[in-house]
């Protein structure tokens, strides 16, 4: 969760007490249109309560997914309500921003370090597995199926099927699951892929074990691939455009 997300949380949360009114369904089954209409045919205070509770649920879910060490719900609620009601806050906006920035920078560094250490330990053990080859760059691969076709160069465009996971088996991308191969330039992918593709014959299927410096490095890629993540791919080289 970044500073912008936290700021949005502080702006959105409105703690409005009160119960959410639920209406009993009638014996006669209503149409979908009538059901939707009924959701809005309630007193305005009930809609405000429902909206406030929904915002709280959303924020709570985000905090659960990316927990803050020693999170204090009462202090959080006080901060929200002080800011929302325009009361005197316990710190300035600048102090708050600096605190959040320092905290999330620290957490990001911890994640980078943890991912790097786990990845290096994984690769160290993986290279001992039967059939695993290690290239000077640190890229590891295992031939699942050897093809007989030509090998692509960095100027080629290729079509592949692939299945990508983290070292814990979490799938982050898979053309196999989508049921549709992907076409892209050899030079337009991560370094580990570019290096491996030039060694593969068309028709080959390899497992790739890619260290972070040959993948997405410290920046990661979206929510699925964290900083310094080691990646595992199964790649099948289907064809080279024009060859």
PDB file of C-alpha atoms in Angstrom:
ATOM      1  CA  UNK A   1       0.000   0.000   0.000  1.00  0.00           C
ATOM      2  CA  UNK A   2       1.587   3.319  -1.046  1.00  0.00           C
ATOM      3  CA  UNK A   3       1.213   6.793   0.445  1.00  0.00           C
ATOM      4  CA  UNK A   4      -1.398   7.773  -2.106  1.00  0.00           C
ATOM      5  CA  UNK A   5      -3.525   4.772  -1.134  1.00  0.00           C
ATOM      6  CA  UNK A   6      -3.199   5.617   2.569  1.00  0.00           C
ATOM      7  CA  UNK A   7      -4.162   9.225   1.886  1.00  0.00           C
ATOM      8  CA  UNK A   8      -7.221   8.019  -0.003  1.00  0.00           C
ATOM      9  CA  UNK A   9      -8.150   5.855   2.946  1.00  0.00           C
ATOM     10  CA  UNK A  10      -7.893   8.780   5.349  1.00  0.00           C
ATOM     11  CA  UNK A  11     -10.077  10.895   3.081  1.00  0.00           C
ATOM     12  CA  UNK A  12     -12.748   8.281   2.442  1.00  0.00           C
ATOM     13  CA  UNK A  13     -13.454   6.658   5.805  1.00  0.00           C
ATOM     14  CA  UNK A  14     -16.524   8.094   7.524  1.00  0.00           C
ATOM     15  CA  UNK A  15     -17.472   6.327  10.729  1.00  0.00           C
ATOM     16  CA  UNK A  16     -21.239   6.747  10.891  1.00  0.00           C
ATOM     17  CA  UNK A  17     -22.900   4.700  13.672  1.00  0.00           C
ATOM     18  CA  UNK A  18     -26.130   2.881  13.066  1.00  0.00           C
ATOM     19  CA  UNK A  19     -27.476  -0.337  11.698  1.00  0.00           C
ATOM     20  CA  UNK A  20     -27.932  -1.205   8.065  1.00  0.00           C
ATOM     21  CA  UNK A  21     -31.593  -1.823   7.455  1.00  0.00           C
ATOM     22  CA  UNK A  22     -32.446  -4.999   5.608  1.00  0.00           C
ATOM     23  CA  UNK A  23     -35.873  -5.495   4.136  1.00  0.00           C
ATOM     24  CA  UNK A  24     -37.601  -8.862   4.275  1.00  0.00           C
ATOM     25  CA  UNK A  25     -38.324 -10.312   0.880  1.00  0.00           C
ATOM     26  CA  UNK A  26     -41.973 -10.656  -0.019  1.00  0.00           C
ATOM     27  CA  UNK A  27     -43.619 -13.867  -1.081  1.00  0.00           C
ATOM     28  CA  UNK A  28     -43.986 -12.644  -4.648  1.00  0.00           C
ATOM     29  CA  UNK A  29     -40.704 -12.875  -6.499  1.00  0.00           C
ATOM     30  CA  UNK A  30     -39.559  -9.497  -7.842  1.00  0.00           C
ATOM     31  CA  UNK A  31     -38.000  -8.791 -11.168  1.00  0.00           C
ATOM     32  CA  UNK A  32     -34.344  -7.805 -11.380  1.00  0.00           C
ATOM     33  CA  UNK A  33     -35.369  -4.235 -12.224  1.00  0.00           C
ATOM     34  CA  UNK A  34     -37.596  -4.052  -9.115  1.00  0.00           C
ATOM     35  CA  UNK A  35     -34.819  -5.432  -6.918  1.00  0.00           C
ATOM     36  CA  UNK A  36     -32.371  -2.793  -8.149  1.00  0.00           C
ATOM     37  CA  UNK A  37     -34.996  -0.052  -7.641  1.00  0.00           C
ATOM     38  CA  UNK A  38     -35.637  -1.239  -4.069  1.00  0.00           C
ATOM     39  CA  UNK A  39     -31.957  -0.752  -3.211  1.00  0.00           C
ATOM     40  CA  UNK A  40     -32.421   2.974  -3.709  1.00  0.00           C
ATOM     41  CA  UNK A  41     -35.962   3.321  -2.313  1.00  0.00           C
ATOM     42  CA  UNK A  42     -34.697   3.597   1.269  1.00  0.00           C
ATOM     43  CA  UNK A  43     -34.248   6.614   3.561  1.00  0.00           C
ATOM     44  CA  UNK A  44     -31.149   8.681   2.772  1.00  0.00           C
ATOM     45  CA  UNK A  45     -29.615   8.077   6.219  1.00  0.00           C
ATOM     46  CA  UNK A  46     -29.711   4.344   5.573  1.00  0.00           C
ATOM     47  CA  UNK A  47     -27.855   4.762   2.302  1.00  0.00           C
ATOM     48  CA  UNK A  48     -25.260   6.909   4.090  1.00  0.00           C
ATOM     49  CA  UNK A  49     -24.828   4.244   6.768  1.00  0.00           C
ATOM     50  CA  UNK A  50     -24.481   1.546   4.137  1.00  0.00           C
ATOM     51  CA  UNK A  51     -21.983   3.560   2.120  1.00  0.00           C
ATOM     52  CA  UNK A  52     -19.932   4.353   5.222  1.00  0.00           C
ATOM     53  CA  UNK A  53     -19.869   0.708   6.254  1.00  0.00           C
ATOM     54  CA  UNK A  54     -18.899  -0.340   2.727  1.00  0.00           C
ATOM     55  CA  UNK A  55     -15.987   2.096   2.760  1.00  0.00           C
ATOM     56  CA  UNK A  56     -14.880   0.688   6.094  1.00  0.00           C
ATOM     57  CA  UNK A  57     -15.031  -2.861   4.752  1.00  0.00           C
ATOM     58  CA  UNK A  58     -12.961  -1.913   1.711  1.00  0.00           C
ATOM     59  CA  UNK A  59     -10.315  -0.155   3.774  1.00  0.00           C
ATOM     60  CA  UNK A  60     -10.201  -2.971   6.317  1.00  0.00           C
ATOM     61  CA  UNK A  61      -9.723  -5.495   3.532  1.00  0.00           C
ATOM     62  CA  UNK A  62      -6.802  -3.488   2.131  1.00  0.00           C
ATOM     63  CA  UNK A  63      -5.192  -3.218   5.549  1.00  0.00           C
ATOM     64  CA  UNK A  64      -5.575  -6.965   6.072  1.00  0.00           C
ATOM     65  CA  UNK A  65      -3.829  -7.686   2.777  1.00  0.00           C
ATOM     66  CA  UNK A  66      -1.003  -5.249   3.520  1.00  0.00           C
ATOM     67  CA  UNK A  67      -0.937  -5.032   7.323  1.00  0.00           C
ATOM     68  CA  UNK A  68       0.797  -2.262   9.243  1.00  0.00           C
ATOM     69  CA  UNK A  69       3.000  -3.350  12.145  1.00  0.00           C
ATOM     70  CA  UNK A  70       1.245  -2.707  15.460  1.00  0.00           C
ATOM     71  CA  UNK A  71      -1.840  -1.267  13.782  1.00  0.00           C
ATOM     72  CA  UNK A  72      -4.023   0.608  16.306  1.00  0.00           C
ATOM     73  CA  UNK A  73      -7.634   0.782  15.177  1.00  0.00           C
ATOM     74  CA  UNK A  74      -8.636   3.425  17.713  1.00  0.00           C
ATOM     75  CA  UNK A  75      -5.777   5.743  16.734  1.00  0.00           C
ATOM     76  CA  UNK A  76      -6.665   5.185  13.081  1.00  0.00           C
ATOM     77  CA  UNK A  77     -10.316   6.082  13.699  1.00  0.00           C
ATOM     78  CA  UNK A  78      -9.306   9.176  15.685  1.00  0.00           C
ATOM     79  CA  UNK A  79      -7.031  10.360  12.893  1.00  0.00           C
ATOM     80  CA  UNK A  80      -9.750   9.824  10.300  1.00  0.00           C
ATOM     81  CA  UNK A  81     -12.423  11.656  12.258  1.00  0.00           C
ATOM     82  CA  UNK A  82     -10.134  14.533  13.283  1.00  0.00           C
ATOM     83  CA  UNK A  83      -9.216  15.123   9.647  1.00  0.00           C
ATOM     84  CA  UNK A  84     -12.788  14.606   8.411  1.00  0.00           C
ATOM     85  CA  UNK A  85     -14.303  17.026  10.937  1.00  0.00           C
ATOM     86  CA  UNK A  86     -11.538  19.606  10.526  1.00  0.00           C
ATOM     87  CA  UNK A  87     -10.359  19.281  14.127  1.00  0.00           C
ATOM     88  CA  UNK A  88      -6.878  20.090  15.386  1.00  0.00           C
ATOM     89  CA  UNK A  89      -4.741  17.065  14.455  1.00  0.00           C
ATOM     90  CA  UNK A  90      -1.904  15.607  16.516  1.00  0.00           C
ATOM     91  CA  UNK A  91       0.592  16.242  13.731  1.00  0.00           C
ATOM     92  CA  UNK A  92       0.847  18.400  10.646  1.00  0.00           C
ATOM     93  CA  UNK A  93       0.151  17.058   7.162  1.00  0.00           C
ATOM     94  CA  UNK A  94       3.868  17.340   6.410  1.00  0.00           C
ATOM     95  CA  UNK A  95       4.793  15.328   9.496  1.00  0.00           C
ATOM     96  CA  UNK A  96       2.183  12.715   8.615  1.00  0.00           C
ATOM     97  CA  UNK A  97       3.450  12.464   5.044  1.00  0.00           C
ATOM     98  CA  UNK A  98       7.063  12.111   6.206  1.00  0.00           C
ATOM     99  CA  UNK A  99       6.132   9.378   8.673  1.00  0.00           C
ATOM    100  CA  UNK A 100       4.203   7.387   6.079  1.00  0.00           C
ATOM    101  CA  UNK A 101       6.962   7.821   3.500  1.00  0.00           C
ATOM    102  CA  UNK A 102       9.652   6.627   5.914  1.00  0.00           C
ATOM    103  CA  UNK A 103       7.574   3.630   7.017  1.00  0.00           C
ATOM    104  CA  UNK A 104       6.679   2.385   3.549  1.00  0.00           C
ATOM    105  CA  UNK A 105      10.222   2.948   2.278  1.00  0.00           C
ATOM    106  CA  UNK A 106      11.489   0.803   5.155  1.00  0.00           C
ATOM    107  CA  UNK A 107       8.921  -1.933   4.424  1.00  0.00           C
ATOM    108  CA  UNK A 108       9.811  -1.886   0.727  1.00  0.00           C
ATOM    109  CA  UNK A 109      13.491  -2.381   1.566  1.00  0.00           C
ATOM    110  CA  UNK A 110      12.590  -5.298   3.832  1.00  0.00           C
ATOM    111  CA  UNK A 111      10.593  -6.948   1.042  1.00  0.00           C
ATOM    112  CA  UNK A 112      13.440  -6.442  -1.443  1.00  0.00           C
ATOM    113  CA  UNK A 113      15.924  -8.056   0.944  1.00  0.00           C
ATOM    114  CA  UNK A 114      13.627 -10.961   1.815  1.00  0.00           C
ATOM    115  CA  UNK A 115      12.768 -11.728  -1.822  1.00  0.00           C
ATOM    116  CA  UNK A 116      16.419 -11.584  -2.857  1.00  0.00           C
ATOM    117  CA  UNK A 117      17.523 -13.943  -0.089  1.00  0.00           C
ATOM    118  CA  UNK A 118      14.717 -16.428  -0.776  1.00  0.00           C
ATOM    119  CA  UNK A 119      15.402 -16.332  -4.509  1.00  0.00           C
ATOM    120  CA  UNK A 120      19.131 -16.901  -4.128  1.00  0.00           C
ATOM    121  CA  UNK A 121      18.518 -19.825  -1.762  1.00  0.00           C
ATOM    122  CA  UNK A 122      16.052 -21.314  -4.260  1.00  0.00           C
ATOM    123  CA  UNK A 123      18.497 -21.012  -7.171  1.00  0.00           C
ATOM    124  CA  UNK A 124      21.332 -22.467  -5.105  1.00  0.00           C
ATOM    125  CA  UNK A 125      19.297 -25.607  -4.434  1.00  0.00           C
ATOM    126  CA  UNK A 126      17.727 -25.711  -7.879  1.00  0.00           C
ATOM    127  CA  UNK A 127      21.049 -25.884  -9.715  1.00  0.00           C
ATOM    128  CA  UNK A 128      21.691 -29.218  -7.986  1.00  0.00           C
ATOM    129  CA  UNK A 129      18.616 -30.754  -9.608  1.00  0.00           C
ATOM    130  CA  UNK A 130      19.096 -33.272 -12.406  1.00  0.00           C
ATOM    131  CA  UNK A 131      19.167 -31.702 -15.847  1.00  0.00           C
ATOM    132  CA  UNK A 132      19.432 -28.093 -14.681  1.00  0.00           C
ATOM    133  CA  UNK A 133      22.048 -26.057 -16.567  1.00  0.00           C
ATOM    134  CA  UNK A 134      23.544 -22.790 -15.294  1.00  0.00           C
ATOM    135  CA  UNK A 135      24.712 -20.082 -17.697  1.00  0.00           C
ATOM    136  CA  UNK A 136      27.422 -17.508 -16.837  1.00  0.00           C
ATOM    137  CA  UNK A 137      24.723 -14.834 -16.465  1.00  0.00           C
ATOM    138  CA  UNK A 138      23.125 -16.814 -13.637  1.00  0.00           C
ATOM    139  CA  UNK A 139      20.185 -17.957 -15.757  1.00  0.00           C
ATOM    140  CA  UNK A 140      19.221 -21.576 -15.093  1.00  0.00           C
ATOM    141  CA  UNK A 141      17.328 -23.786 -17.499  1.00  0.00           C
ATOM    142  CA  UNK A 142      16.190 -27.360 -17.994  1.00  0.00           C
ATOM    143  CA  UNK A 143      15.315 -28.877 -21.355  1.00  0.00           C
ATOM    144  CA  UNK A 144      11.873 -30.485 -21.178  1.00  0.00           C
ATOM    145  CA  UNK A 145      11.626 -31.166 -24.919  1.00  0.00           C
ATOM    146  CA  UNK A 146      14.276 -30.592 -27.568  1.00  0.00           C
ATOM    147  CA  UNK A 147      13.133 -29.074 -30.849  1.00  0.00           C
ATOM    148  CA  UNK A 148      14.741 -29.462 -34.268  1.00  0.00           C
ATOM    149  CA  UNK A 149      13.872 -26.102 -35.837  1.00  0.00           C
ATOM    150  CA  UNK A 150      15.961 -22.932 -36.225  1.00  0.00           C
ATOM    151  CA  UNK A 151      17.019 -20.642 -33.392  1.00  0.00           C
ATOM    152  CA  UNK A 152      15.815 -17.032 -33.250  1.00  0.00           C
ATOM    153  CA  UNK A 153      18.022 -13.940 -33.027  1.00  0.00           C
ATOM    154  CA  UNK A 154      17.383 -10.640 -31.261  1.00  0.00           C
ATOM    155  CA  UNK A 155      15.949  -9.201 -34.483  1.00  0.00           C
ATOM    156  CA  UNK A 156      13.286 -11.924 -34.756  1.00  0.00           C
ATOM    157  CA  UNK A 157       9.694 -12.074 -33.599  1.00  0.00           C
ATOM    158  CA  UNK A 158       8.589 -15.336 -32.024  1.00  0.00           C
ATOM    159  CA  UNK A 159       5.400 -17.090 -30.968  1.00  0.00           C
ATOM    160  CA  UNK A 160       5.496 -18.980 -27.679  1.00  0.00           C
ATOM    161  CA  UNK A 161       3.383 -20.662 -25.076  1.00  0.00           C
ATOM    162  CA  UNK A 162       4.481 -19.975 -21.509  1.00  0.00           C
ATOM    163  CA  UNK A 163       3.491 -20.514 -17.895  1.00  0.00           C
ATOM    164  CA  UNK A 164       5.009 -18.170 -15.300  1.00  0.00           C
ATOM    165  CA  UNK A 165       5.133 -18.642 -11.528  1.00  0.00           C
ATOM    166  CA  UNK A 166       6.905 -17.324  -8.469  1.00  0.00           C
ATOM    167  CA  UNK A 167       9.192 -19.703  -6.590  1.00  0.00           C
ATOM    168  CA  UNK A 168       6.301 -20.636  -4.275  1.00  0.00           C
ATOM    169  CA  UNK A 169       4.242 -21.791  -7.255  1.00  0.00           C
ATOM    170  CA  UNK A 170       1.958 -18.741  -7.460  1.00  0.00           C
ATOM    171  CA  UNK A 171       0.914 -18.212 -11.092  1.00  0.00           C
ATOM    172  CA  UNK A 172       1.297 -14.610 -12.273  1.00  0.00           C
ATOM    173  CA  UNK A 173       0.872 -15.054 -16.033  1.00  0.00           C
ATOM    174  CA  UNK A 174       0.143 -17.951 -18.371  1.00  0.00           C
ATOM    175  CA  UNK A 175      -0.645 -18.075 -22.066  1.00  0.00           C
ATOM    176  CA  UNK A 176      -1.287 -21.782 -21.521  1.00  0.00           C
ATOM    177  CA  UNK A 177      -4.166 -21.026 -19.149  1.00  0.00           C
ATOM    178  CA  UNK A 178      -5.523 -18.403 -21.533  1.00  0.00           C
ATOM    179  CA  UNK A 179      -5.390 -20.970 -24.327  1.00  0.00           C
ATOM    180  CA  UNK A 180      -3.713 -18.563 -26.728  1.00  0.00           C
ATOM    181  CA  UNK A 181       0.025 -18.315 -27.555  1.00  0.00           C
ATOM    182  CA  UNK A 182       1.818 -14.970 -27.370  1.00  0.00           C
ATOM    183  CA  UNK A 183       3.840 -13.275 -30.118  1.00  0.00           C
ATOM    184  CA  UNK A 184       6.538 -10.694 -29.362  1.00  0.00           C
ATOM    185  CA  UNK A 185      10.047  -9.568 -30.396  1.00  0.00           C
ATOM    186  CA  UNK A 186      12.934 -11.501 -28.844  1.00  0.00           C
ATOM    187  CA  UNK A 187      14.500  -8.209 -27.748  1.00  0.00           C
ATOM    188  CA  UNK A 188      11.241  -6.949 -26.222  1.00  0.00           C
ATOM    189  CA  UNK A 189      11.094  -9.193 -23.159  1.00  0.00           C
ATOM    190  CA  UNK A 190      13.036  -9.559 -19.903  1.00  0.00           C
ATOM    191  CA  UNK A 191      16.758 -10.339 -20.199  1.00  0.00           C
ATOM    192  CA  UNK A 192      16.388 -13.933 -19.043  1.00  0.00           C
ATOM    193  CA  UNK A 193      13.893 -14.636 -21.809  1.00  0.00           C
ATOM    194  CA  UNK A 194      15.968 -12.896 -24.488  1.00  0.00           C
ATOM    195  CA  UNK A 195      19.010 -14.957 -23.542  1.00  0.00           C
ATOM    196  CA  UNK A 196      17.138 -18.272 -23.385  1.00  0.00           C
ATOM    197  CA  UNK A 197      15.151 -17.831 -26.605  1.00  0.00           C
ATOM    198  CA  UNK A 198      18.327 -17.438 -28.663  1.00  0.00           C
ATOM    199  CA  UNK A 199      19.490 -20.842 -27.407  1.00  0.00           C
ATOM    200  CA  UNK A 200      16.225 -22.644 -28.132  1.00  0.00           C
ATOM    201  CA  UNK A 201      15.286 -24.428 -31.342  1.00  0.00           C
ATOM    202  CA  UNK A 202      11.735 -24.080 -32.617  1.00  0.00           C
ATOM    203  CA  UNK A 203       9.747 -26.926 -31.100  1.00  0.00           C
ATOM    204  CA  UNK A 204      11.707 -26.832 -27.841  1.00  0.00           C
ATOM    205  CA  UNK A 205      10.174 -26.563 -24.407  1.00  0.00           C
ATOM    206  CA  UNK A 206      12.355 -25.348 -21.544  1.00  0.00           C
ATOM    207  CA  UNK A 207      11.991 -24.545 -17.894  1.00  0.00           C
ATOM    208  CA  UNK A 208      13.632 -21.231 -17.027  1.00  0.00           C
ATOM    209  CA  UNK A 209      14.718 -20.176 -13.543  1.00  0.00           C
ATOM    210  CA  UNK A 210      15.406 -16.464 -13.757  1.00  0.00           C
ATOM    211  CA  UNK A 211      17.215 -14.429 -11.065  1.00  0.00           C
ATOM    212  CA  UNK A 212      15.849 -10.934 -10.382  1.00  0.00           C
ATOM    213  CA  UNK A 213      18.592  -9.072 -12.254  1.00  0.00           C
ATOM    214  CA  UNK A 214      17.506 -10.910 -15.423  1.00  0.00           C
ATOM    215  CA  UNK A 215      13.798 -10.412 -14.667  1.00  0.00           C
ATOM    216  CA  UNK A 216      12.151  -7.274 -13.240  1.00  0.00           C
ATOM    217  CA  UNK A 217      14.807  -6.418 -10.651  1.00  0.00           C
ATOM    218  CA  UNK A 218      14.080  -4.123  -7.732  1.00  0.00           C
ATOM    219  CA  UNK A 219      11.081  -2.479  -9.390  1.00  0.00           C
ATOM    220  CA  UNK A 220       9.044  -5.691  -9.714  1.00  0.00           C
ATOM    221  CA  UNK A 221       6.021  -5.749 -12.024  1.00  0.00           C
ATOM    222  CA  UNK A 222       2.609  -4.776 -10.724  1.00  0.00           C
ATOM    223  CA  UNK A 223       1.069  -6.387  -7.669  1.00  0.00           C
ATOM    224  CA  UNK A 224       1.861  -9.963  -8.730  1.00  0.00           C
ATOM    225  CA  UNK A 225       5.658  -9.738  -9.047  1.00  0.00           C
ATOM    226  CA  UNK A 226       7.375  -8.109  -6.092  1.00  0.00           C
ATOM    227  CA  UNK A 227      10.781  -6.420  -6.035  1.00  0.00           C
ATOM    228  CA  UNK A 228      13.762  -8.765  -6.494  1.00  0.00           C
ATOM    229  CA  UNK A 229      11.499 -11.697  -7.323  1.00  0.00           C
ATOM    230  CA  UNK A 230      13.030 -14.832  -8.840  1.00  0.00           C
ATOM    231  CA  UNK A 231      10.770 -16.165 -11.591  1.00  0.00           C
ATOM    232  CA  UNK A 232      10.086 -19.644 -12.985  1.00  0.00           C
ATOM    233  CA  UNK A 233       8.780 -20.153 -16.513  1.00  0.00           C
ATOM    234  CA  UNK A 234       7.953 -23.069 -18.739  1.00  0.00           C
ATOM    235  CA  UNK A 235       8.437 -21.809 -22.301  1.00  0.00           C
ATOM    236  CA  UNK A 236       7.607 -23.551 -25.568  1.00  0.00           C
ATOM    237  CA  UNK A 237       9.028 -21.948 -28.717  1.00  0.00           C
ATOM    238  CA  UNK A 238       6.347 -22.504 -31.346  1.00  0.00           C
ATOM    239  CA  UNK A 239       7.610 -20.527 -34.325  1.00  0.00           C
ATOM    240  CA  UNK A 240       9.769 -17.691 -35.637  1.00  0.00           C
ATOM    241  CA  UNK A 241       7.992 -15.179 -37.839  1.00  0.00           C
ATOM    242  CA  UNK A 242       9.067 -15.567 -41.458  1.00  0.00           C
ATOM    243  CA  UNK A 243      11.142 -18.704 -40.858  1.00  0.00           C
TER     244      UNK A 243
END
